[in-house]
């Protein structure tokens, strides 16, 4: 039978069966090449912890920006006869929580005290309570959060300006320059940060400026190590050689050719240095080297409230929770970014 | 290997010299002089300066300072305990701090190991999730968050443990500080053990061991855990730093008479001599421990040594 004479229309409808249809076909999605950033975004969004962290950071930034102006108080205004009031929040007070009642313990006796009622302050609300000097803790906590966020920004700038360029330059030029630069970093790194920071602040008087200088001296070393290691890995590759042959200057090769290739690691490391910087400030405040009163940072709020945290625990809870959430969130986001941007390092 | 150790020892010595130089510079820059007394005439001050060698060139003074530190003489305290040699203050405090730190690291290592092991063996189950959450919290939160939470709940509310350290019953009163201080070590080691164990469990030699008929605890401990733990040395550095930093705050919260509490007090009361002596001791401990860690590292894993040396040369 010749093909051209064959009458296809005479075939019944079910003479052919569709095989290799969509259900059975294997489309290689796992290893399909995809845009690096799109891929990273998908991985990041799949990470529940990182999303939680991101949302918490957004919430904290919102309150740090607008929180202090939500109340009729300022961070330094003292109302002497409204000291030591427990948290009281409108609406929620009707449910028996946050109604300004606190439990006082006198030996074995437990006493329910409501400072608002005994002082006749019916229309006064301190959402997070008021401190021993009659200042609003809500306002002070968010004012303090601003300082912590400010320090976070400073940490990023230090990382990028000092750490990144130090590591990249040291790695790219190599030889004697690298040896000298690495010895310097190594010696600086073998003195505990704690000691350097403490001594710096003793010499400069305590304050935000001193804390920033102290962070500048020690904060950049981890970043410089990562940048250098990546540079050593990349600088022998063909695209760098090609660029060199075309006459590109070292500056162009470092920042235009190589840096885009290591941006993932840089972002991750930057995120990790943020909680570290925030912690350093809180730590310094706790040992008495924080920013001076009446300014407040989360660290100084905690260290002040610590003195009477058994009698008025609400004073320490809010700054402590905000600090803990802030550090946790940045850590979670950093973890998520590392997994997303650098899948090879996953599970580390 | 010898070359490597020698190099590391040399770096440590240079670091100590640089540190001493910085400390000396710091002392020099501190405001005030030892003879701040209006009753002293200019001639008397000059005589005193000459007696104590304060007119000598900076370098001469530095070396004099260096040798007195090497001899273990840190001078006297001004404010905390007037005119008491600092070495006397340290005599009782140093052992207390070292014991607390040791307890914390020991507890952290044991608990972390168990936690990490459970997480790896029960990978992707609820145990794994719980262990991961604990380790994320432990790594992210400063130790005083734990210290305050523990001392409020277990110490103040429930009254199980004393709120403050008591040297007559050093064990029970050091439970809370030890736990609070160990959180970071625990979290770090748990995280690390989990990652390494997962890797090892997937490896070919585990398959081989299993196919040879080894099973149960022996398989896990002898074949898996042992290999997983070799690189644990890498986390020792950050762990020690954190325990040291944390001890300052923890000793203050529980008023433990250790060197951390002394350091905080010396900072708050401007007792420079004490601050500087303690800074030196902290750095010395840190440099010493890092030296040991680095050498151990080189002995255990020759690859690390080689790659490190490669980096130095390139």
XYZ file of C-alpha atoms in Angstrom:
662
model
C 0.000 0.000 0.000
C 1.441 3.327 -1.045
C 1.388 6.121 1.439
C 0.007 8.806 -0.859
C -3.054 6.716 -1.639
C -3.861 6.179 1.978
C -7.048 7.776 3.172
C -6.286 9.111 6.618
C -9.829 10.310 7.195
C -11.000 6.721 7.050
C -9.172 5.954 10.301
C -11.302 5.712 13.416
C -10.912 8.407 16.072
C -9.202 6.096 18.586
C -6.696 4.569 16.224
C -3.912 6.640 17.784
C -3.045 7.066 21.358
C -1.241 10.078 22.729
C 1.928 8.997 24.472
C 4.561 11.081 26.252
C 1.927 13.486 27.339
C 2.545 16.163 29.980
C 1.917 13.887 32.906
C 4.588 11.394 32.015
C 7.092 13.723 30.424
C 10.020 14.702 32.588
C 10.718 18.373 32.341
C 13.999 19.118 33.991
C 13.055 22.003 36.238
C 15.640 21.248 38.892
C 18.602 21.941 36.731
C 17.114 24.293 34.203
C 19.231 27.368 33.976
C 17.515 30.286 35.578
C 18.283 33.838 36.368
C 20.483 33.875 39.479
C 18.483 36.549 41.267
C 15.119 35.019 40.390
C 16.361 31.693 41.615
C 17.649 33.229 44.822
C 14.369 35.029 45.389
C 12.417 31.790 45.063
C 14.727 30.069 47.546
C 14.522 32.994 49.934
C 10.734 33.133 49.836
C 10.548 29.442 50.611
C 12.405 30.010 53.883
C 9.780 30.622 56.574
C 12.277 31.866 59.153
C 13.681 34.458 56.785
C 10.219 35.734 55.873
C 9.336 36.001 59.545
C 12.555 37.923 60.125
C 11.879 40.263 57.226
C 8.361 41.042 58.450
C 9.591 41.623 62.002
C 12.299 43.987 60.775
C 9.690 45.911 58.779
C 7.424 46.161 61.827
C 10.286 47.290 64.050
C 11.410 49.889 61.520
C 7.831 51.175 61.278
C 7.572 51.621 65.037
C 11.051 53.098 65.286
C 10.022 55.668 62.696
C 6.554 56.524 63.979
C 6.389 55.083 67.502
C 7.813 58.060 69.394
C 5.245 60.383 67.798
C 2.297 58.102 68.607
C 2.290 59.118 72.248
C 1.883 62.506 73.887
C 5.259 62.057 75.612
C 8.827 62.615 74.471
C 11.741 60.385 75.368
C 13.051 62.830 77.959
C 9.860 64.278 79.419
C 9.463 63.322 83.068
C 6.217 63.446 84.957
C 7.347 63.024 88.520
C 4.035 61.857 90.009
C 3.516 59.223 87.315
C 6.405 56.935 88.172
C 6.480 53.145 88.044
C 3.148 52.667 86.296
C 2.532 49.262 84.786
C 1.561 48.911 81.107
C -1.978 50.014 80.306
C -3.422 49.833 76.824
C -6.891 51.128 75.890
C -9.375 48.461 74.811
C -7.131 45.597 75.935
C -7.561 46.775 79.521
C -11.164 45.561 79.444
C -9.991 41.977 79.190
C -7.982 42.059 82.374
C -4.618 42.338 80.631
C -2.552 45.501 80.260
C -4.870 47.293 82.642
C -2.134 48.892 84.680
C -2.170 46.293 87.422
C 1.043 44.837 88.689
C 1.739 42.239 91.322
C 3.917 43.455 94.140
C 5.571 40.945 96.376
C 6.298 41.865 99.949
C 7.918 38.847 101.490
C 5.312 36.116 101.250
C 2.397 38.438 100.572
C 1.374 39.154 97.007
C -0.394 42.418 96.379
C -2.273 43.597 93.325
C -1.480 47.241 92.800
C -2.933 49.573 90.202
C -0.989 52.813 90.161
C -3.465 54.472 87.795
C -6.429 53.936 90.142
C -4.614 54.884 93.340
C -3.376 58.092 91.730
C -6.678 58.843 89.995
C -5.172 58.830 86.500
C -8.204 57.659 84.535
C -7.263 58.996 81.117
C -3.563 58.271 81.311
C -2.173 55.421 79.283
C 1.403 54.194 79.280
C 1.364 51.388 76.714
C 4.604 49.839 77.947
C 4.423 51.459 81.393
C 6.481 54.311 82.821
C 9.916 54.110 84.363
C 11.313 55.117 87.757
C 11.658 58.737 86.630
C 8.151 58.952 85.192
C 9.135 58.646 81.543
C 7.098 56.757 78.959
C 8.775 53.436 78.181
C 6.992 53.034 74.838
C 8.516 56.239 73.512
C 11.902 55.435 74.950
C 11.972 51.896 73.562
C 11.338 53.060 70.002
C 13.702 55.971 70.424
C 16.276 53.403 71.549
C 15.463 51.163 68.603
C 16.376 54.072 66.337
C 19.867 54.043 67.850
C 20.180 50.310 67.293
C 19.042 50.643 63.681
C 21.403 53.555 63.207
C 24.221 51.350 64.451
C 23.073 48.648 62.037
C 23.448 51.094 59.149
C 26.877 52.130 60.415
C 27.931 48.480 60.567
C 26.927 48.009 56.931
C 28.817 51.101 55.833
C 31.932 50.006 57.729
C 31.727 46.532 56.259
C 31.466 47.796 52.728
C 33.868 50.723 52.938
C 36.617 49.145 55.026
C 36.214 45.390 55.022
C 35.298 44.919 51.405
C 37.924 47.184 49.900
C 40.616 45.974 52.303
C 39.971 42.349 51.400
C 39.617 42.945 47.672
C 42.749 45.073 47.393
C 44.777 42.706 49.550
C 43.663 39.695 47.558
C 44.023 41.269 44.122
C 47.501 42.690 44.413
C 48.916 39.834 46.475
C 52.625 39.613 47.162
C 54.227 41.875 49.725
C 51.231 44.183 50.037
C 48.973 41.246 50.823
C 51.456 39.852 53.350
C 51.684 43.154 55.205
C 47.942 43.773 55.126
C 47.154 40.282 56.321
C 49.670 40.451 59.181
C 48.109 43.728 60.336
C 44.617 42.257 60.268
C 45.820 39.109 62.004
C 47.449 40.993 64.849
C 44.439 43.235 65.299
C 42.255 40.162 65.266
C 44.275 38.402 67.941
C 43.375 41.063 70.483
C 39.844 40.405 71.740
C 37.281 42.867 70.401
C 35.987 43.353 73.887
C 39.320 44.785 75.008
C 39.771 47.055 72.005
C 36.261 48.422 72.268
C 36.477 49.002 76.012
C 39.776 50.818 75.796
C 38.634 52.941 72.867
C 35.608 54.105 74.780
C 37.601 54.837 77.895
C 39.852 57.121 75.898
C 37.069 58.800 73.933
C 34.286 59.614 76.371
C 31.224 57.333 76.185
C 28.754 58.270 73.480
C 27.457 57.289 70.094
C 30.608 58.588 68.396
C 32.871 56.441 70.556
C 30.784 53.345 69.919
C 30.996 53.916 66.177
C 34.766 54.414 66.286
C 35.098 51.233 68.313
C 32.997 49.325 65.767
C 35.086 50.773 62.955
C 38.298 49.420 64.409
C 37.136 45.833 64.753
C 33.995 45.322 62.679
C 35.531 45.018 59.230
C 37.821 42.012 59.713
C 35.394 39.150 58.932
C 34.236 40.886 55.760
C 37.801 41.531 54.605
C 38.589 37.831 55.007
C 35.655 36.732 52.907
C 36.343 39.335 50.230
C 39.997 38.307 50.050
C 39.248 34.598 49.856
C 36.771 35.170 47.031
C 39.217 37.420 45.238
C 41.941 34.770 45.398
C 39.513 32.288 43.896
C 38.368 34.538 41.069
C 41.396 36.535 40.035
C 43.000 33.698 38.065
C 39.928 33.117 35.921
C 39.778 33.774 32.207
C 37.413 36.697 32.276
C 39.825 38.617 34.465
C 42.692 37.771 32.151
C 40.612 38.921 29.194
C 39.845 42.168 30.897
C 43.506 42.674 31.760
C 44.534 41.996 28.175
C 42.089 44.624 27.002
C 43.904 47.080 29.247
C 41.455 47.512 32.086
C 42.806 49.217 35.165
C 43.070 47.284 38.442
C 40.326 49.442 39.917
C 37.972 48.535 37.092
C 38.808 44.853 37.339
C 38.285 44.785 41.089
C 35.032 46.678 41.257
C 33.450 46.159 37.841
C 34.576 42.652 36.908
C 35.086 40.745 40.129
C 32.775 42.395 42.631
C 29.520 41.551 40.846
C 30.543 37.904 41.057
C 30.850 37.883 44.814
C 27.934 40.149 45.660
C 26.015 37.241 47.191
C 28.637 36.520 49.826
C 29.052 40.226 50.491
C 25.358 40.765 51.167
C 25.210 37.726 53.433
C 28.237 38.782 55.454
C 26.862 42.299 55.788
C 23.639 40.944 57.203
C 25.560 38.873 59.733
C 27.554 41.856 60.913
C 24.393 43.818 61.742
C 23.266 41.760 64.748
C 26.864 41.683 65.903
C 27.036 45.473 65.901
C 23.689 45.814 67.652
C 24.868 43.363 70.266
C 28.103 45.282 70.792
C 26.154 48.449 71.601
C 23.841 46.635 73.998
C 26.786 44.954 75.657
C 28.675 48.216 76.105
C 25.587 49.817 77.616
C 25.315 46.993 80.081
C 28.861 47.375 81.354
C 28.350 51.114 81.749
C 29.860 52.401 78.522
C 26.614 53.191 76.739
C 25.334 56.473 75.424
C 24.751 59.062 78.141
C 21.297 59.967 79.580
C 18.701 61.263 78.781
C 19.258 59.609 75.386
C 18.205 55.996 75.377
C 19.336 52.950 73.465
C 17.947 49.476 73.912
C 21.117 48.588 75.772
C 20.904 51.455 78.254
C 17.176 50.851 78.788
C 17.880 47.239 79.680
C 20.769 48.095 81.932
C 18.693 50.764 83.756
C 15.642 48.577 84.160
C 17.781 45.665 85.316
C 18.292 47.386 88.663
C 14.668 46.778 89.636
C 13.622 43.986 87.375
C 12.269 41.838 90.182
C 9.899 44.547 91.424
C 8.874 46.053 88.070
C 9.616 43.407 85.435
C 7.594 45.224 82.733
C 10.302 47.899 82.565
C 12.846 45.448 81.228
C 10.556 43.223 79.202
C 9.763 45.611 76.352
C 13.316 46.720 75.517
C 14.563 43.163 76.004
C 11.920 41.724 73.689
C 12.529 44.348 71.013
C 16.291 43.776 71.179
C 15.847 40.010 71.064
C 13.420 40.213 68.132
C 15.697 42.598 66.273
C 18.755 40.393 66.632
C 16.822 37.229 65.909
C 15.233 38.732 62.790
C 18.497 39.950 61.337
C 20.052 36.561 62.003
C 17.144 34.741 60.363
C 17.256 36.995 57.311
C 21.022 36.540 57.086
C 20.610 32.767 57.280
C 17.940 32.874 54.594
C 20.080 35.071 52.357
C 23.049 32.769 52.722
C 21.004 29.769 51.720
C 19.392 31.673 48.865
C 22.417 33.437 47.426
C 24.968 30.727 47.976
C 23.218 27.375 47.626
C 26.513 25.494 47.736
C 26.925 26.452 51.376
C 23.481 25.249 52.273
C 22.956 23.649 55.659
C 26.040 25.232 57.099
C 54.747 21.470 60.592
C 57.515 22.909 62.713
C 57.633 25.948 60.490
C 53.906 26.417 60.880
C 53.990 26.220 64.680
C 56.958 28.548 64.838
C 55.151 31.058 62.664
C 52.045 30.937 64.819
C 54.045 31.369 68.042
C 55.837 34.323 66.509
C 52.547 36.000 65.574
C 51.265 35.529 69.076
C 54.336 37.148 70.566
C 54.071 40.092 68.184
C 50.397 40.420 69.044
C 51.210 40.542 72.750
C 53.879 43.203 72.182
C 51.505 45.311 70.096
C 48.848 44.899 72.741
C 51.189 45.991 75.521
C 52.202 48.972 73.459
C 48.547 49.944 72.996
C 47.847 49.506 76.692
C 50.836 51.610 77.607
C 49.789 54.281 75.138
C 46.348 54.195 76.718
C 47.777 54.722 80.206
C 49.811 57.586 78.862
C 46.763 59.216 77.305
C 44.550 58.886 80.352
C 43.916 62.260 81.927
C 45.713 63.219 85.137
C 49.117 62.376 86.569
C 50.004 60.252 89.605
C 51.014 63.359 91.527
C 47.864 65.434 91.347
C 48.298 67.263 94.602
C 48.298 71.033 95.019
C 50.534 70.837 98.038
C 53.415 69.563 95.969
C 55.770 72.237 94.719
C 57.177 72.133 91.210
C 60.541 71.005 92.538
C 58.939 68.189 94.478
C 57.031 67.012 91.408
C 60.216 67.112 89.408
C 61.955 65.066 92.072
C 59.129 62.528 92.081
C 59.124 62.361 88.292
C 62.809 61.655 88.393
C 62.458 59.055 91.108
C 59.842 57.094 89.151
C 61.530 57.707 85.831
C 58.648 59.665 84.334
C 61.059 62.018 82.588
C 62.654 59.203 80.651
C 61.957 58.894 76.941
C 58.735 57.145 75.966
C 60.545 54.059 74.671
C 62.519 53.592 77.894
C 59.340 53.882 79.924
C 57.640 51.401 77.646
C 60.306 48.776 78.136
C 60.284 49.297 81.877
C 56.519 48.745 81.813
C 56.978 45.670 79.632
C 59.391 44.034 82.058
C 57.259 44.722 85.096
C 54.253 43.126 83.353
C 56.351 40.093 82.415
C 57.328 39.802 86.072
C 53.615 39.746 86.885
C 53.471 43.177 88.483
C 50.376 45.079 87.356
C 50.606 47.861 89.907
C 47.973 48.734 92.482
C 44.269 49.443 92.341
C 43.110 53.020 93.039
C 39.385 53.042 93.691
C 38.097 49.509 94.103
C 40.504 48.492 96.839
C 42.863 51.328 97.562
C 46.542 50.467 97.137
C 45.968 46.728 96.985
C 48.217 45.069 94.398
C 46.112 43.879 91.466
C 47.691 40.449 91.599
C 46.111 40.010 95.052
C 42.684 40.898 93.663
C 43.133 38.393 90.875
C 44.200 35.544 93.105
C 40.679 34.665 94.225
C 38.765 36.031 91.262
C 40.544 34.340 88.382
C 39.763 30.756 89.525
C 36.081 31.653 90.020
C 35.780 32.994 86.494
C 37.686 30.139 84.933
C 35.510 27.629 86.739
C 32.327 29.349 85.584
C 33.570 29.560 82.002
C 34.691 25.938 82.077
C 31.346 24.761 83.420
C 29.513 26.729 80.755
C 31.603 25.380 77.891
C 31.337 21.832 79.233
C 27.579 22.024 79.636
C 27.186 23.749 76.278
C 29.301 21.141 74.510
C 27.450 18.187 76.024
C 23.960 19.572 75.522
C 24.823 20.862 72.060
C 26.242 17.540 70.987
C 23.140 15.670 72.068
C 20.840 18.220 70.494
C 22.752 18.198 67.204
C 22.908 14.426 67.136
C 19.184 14.052 67.713
C 18.438 16.654 65.056
C 20.612 14.864 62.497
C 19.349 11.369 63.234
C 15.732 12.502 63.174
C 16.294 14.746 60.188
C 13.183 16.604 58.984
C 11.065 15.634 61.958
C 9.680 17.705 64.789
C 12.860 17.030 66.833
C 14.935 18.535 64.073
C 12.731 21.622 63.964
C 12.869 22.083 67.721
C 16.646 21.693 67.776
C 16.990 24.169 64.930
C 14.787 26.719 66.685
C 16.771 26.341 69.914
C 20.058 26.784 68.114
C 18.870 29.828 66.160
C 17.714 31.428 69.411
C 20.956 30.560 71.176
C 23.105 32.001 68.430
C 21.078 35.178 68.000
C 20.240 36.281 71.507
C 22.774 37.834 73.863
C 23.443 35.753 76.960
C 21.905 38.321 79.280
C 18.502 37.758 77.768
C 18.739 34.172 78.989
C 20.285 35.237 82.278
C 17.484 37.683 83.061
C 14.753 35.308 81.920
C 16.174 32.455 84.008
C 16.771 34.499 87.115
C 13.276 35.989 86.947
C 11.424 32.722 86.382
C 13.471 29.990 88.072
C 15.178 32.268 90.546
C 12.663 34.885 91.623
C 9.224 33.482 90.812
C 9.771 29.820 91.568
C 12.620 30.283 94.016
C 14.438 27.137 92.922
C 17.822 28.755 92.582
C 19.400 31.718 94.368
C 19.344 35.019 92.488
C 22.863 35.910 93.487
C 26.066 33.956 93.628
C 27.038 32.713 97.066
C 30.614 31.551 97.587
C 29.578 29.277 100.470
C 27.429 27.162 98.134
C 29.224 27.606 94.834
C 27.471 24.809 92.977
C 23.781 25.517 93.390
C 24.251 29.265 93.017
C 26.252 28.837 89.833
C 23.602 26.773 88.059
C 21.724 29.705 86.520
C 24.811 31.645 85.408
C 26.308 28.502 83.913
C 23.165 27.717 81.938
C 22.837 31.292 80.684
C 26.482 31.432 79.678
C 26.368 28.043 77.963
C 23.515 28.897 75.588
C 25.739 30.242 72.848
C 28.150 27.300 72.980
C 25.258 24.879 73.039
C 23.537 26.466 70.063
C 26.732 26.689 68.070
C 27.807 23.128 68.725
C 24.304 21.794 68.079
C 24.205 23.562 64.727
C 27.623 22.355 63.807
C 27.096 18.750 64.874
C 23.847 18.593 62.922
C 25.417 19.844 59.690
C 28.461 17.634 59.929
C 26.458 14.572 60.928
C 24.070 14.988 58.021
C 27.045 15.108 55.692
C 28.731 12.085 57.240
C 25.547 10.025 57.303
C 25.256 10.491 53.550
C 28.834 9.386 52.878
C 29.988 6.169 51.263
C 31.962 4.861 54.196
C 28.837 4.893 56.323
C 27.191 2.713 53.708
C 30.196 0.429 53.836
C 30.151 0.253 57.615
C 26.468 -0.503 57.560
C 26.862 -3.191 54.936
C 29.541 -4.807 57.067
C 26.829 -5.339 59.631
C 27.682 -2.611 62.104
C 24.617 -0.972 63.498
C 23.099 0.868 66.399
C 25.018 3.125 68.752
C 28.355 1.720 67.648
C 27.746 2.796 64.072
C 26.697 6.256 65.090
C 29.363 6.899 67.702
C 32.390 5.094 66.304
C 31.904 5.773 62.649
C 29.755 8.829 62.238
C 30.234 11.087 65.233
C 33.980 10.666 65.352
C 34.418 11.891 61.840
C 31.849 14.600 62.224
C 33.569 16.071 65.247
C 37.027 16.612 63.814
C 36.223 20.019 62.309
C 34.524 21.157 65.505
C 37.753 22.933 66.355
C 36.704 25.621 63.898
C 33.931 26.812 66.209
C 36.134 26.898 69.308
C 37.425 30.388 68.526
C 34.089 32.218 68.386
C 32.880 30.119 71.276
C 35.647 31.215 73.602
C 35.291 34.852 72.620
C 31.600 34.714 73.327
C 32.034 32.990 76.662
C 34.543 35.646 77.714
C 32.349 38.552 76.642
C 29.286 36.923 78.105
C 30.968 36.314 81.437
C 31.291 40.061 81.997
C 27.566 40.542 81.831
C 26.641 37.297 83.555
C 29.007 37.933 86.452
C 27.483 41.372 86.873
C 23.889 40.075 86.852
C 24.541 37.337 89.393
C 27.202 39.376 91.226
C 29.800 36.651 90.945
C 33.178 37.718 92.349
C 35.143 36.934 89.192
C 37.328 38.952 86.861
C 34.392 39.889 84.623
C 32.623 41.602 87.468
C 35.895 43.276 88.437
C 36.330 44.500 84.864
C 32.833 46.030 84.799
C 33.417 47.669 88.151
C 36.804 49.031 87.164
C 35.261 50.565 84.046
C 32.438 52.148 86.007
C 34.706 53.470 88.752
C 37.511 54.624 86.425
C 40.088 52.346 87.997
C 42.346 52.438 84.928
C 45.073 50.245 86.335
C 42.641 47.423 86.959
C 40.951 47.833 83.566
C 44.269 47.675 81.787
C 45.554 44.730 83.795
C 42.363 42.801 83.097
C 42.434 43.755 79.418
C 45.893 42.275 79.300
C 44.802 39.086 81.047
C 41.783 38.642 78.781
C 43.935 39.147 75.709
C 46.604 36.785 77.004
C 44.041 34.050 77.583
C 42.517 34.676 74.181
C 45.830 34.696 72.332
C 46.966 31.563 74.179
C 43.795 29.648 73.436
C 43.771 30.708 69.793
C 47.383 29.562 69.472
C 46.520 26.130 70.832
C 43.427 25.909 68.622
C 45.386 26.835 65.506
C 48.146 24.330 66.231
C 45.653 21.557 66.980
C 43.924 22.446 63.768
C 47.136 22.002 61.847
C 47.932 18.682 63.495
C 44.491 17.188 62.990
C 43.866 18.251 59.455
C 46.929 18.662 57.241
C 44.767 20.081 54.465
C 44.002 23.143 56.530
C 47.659 23.714 57.217
C 48.576 23.415 53.570
C 45.855 25.688 52.285
C 46.668 28.231 54.953
C 50.290 28.262 53.921
C 49.292 28.558 50.286
C 47.314 31.634 51.115
C 50.247 33.180 52.932
C 52.526 32.712 49.992
C 50.195 33.868 47.223
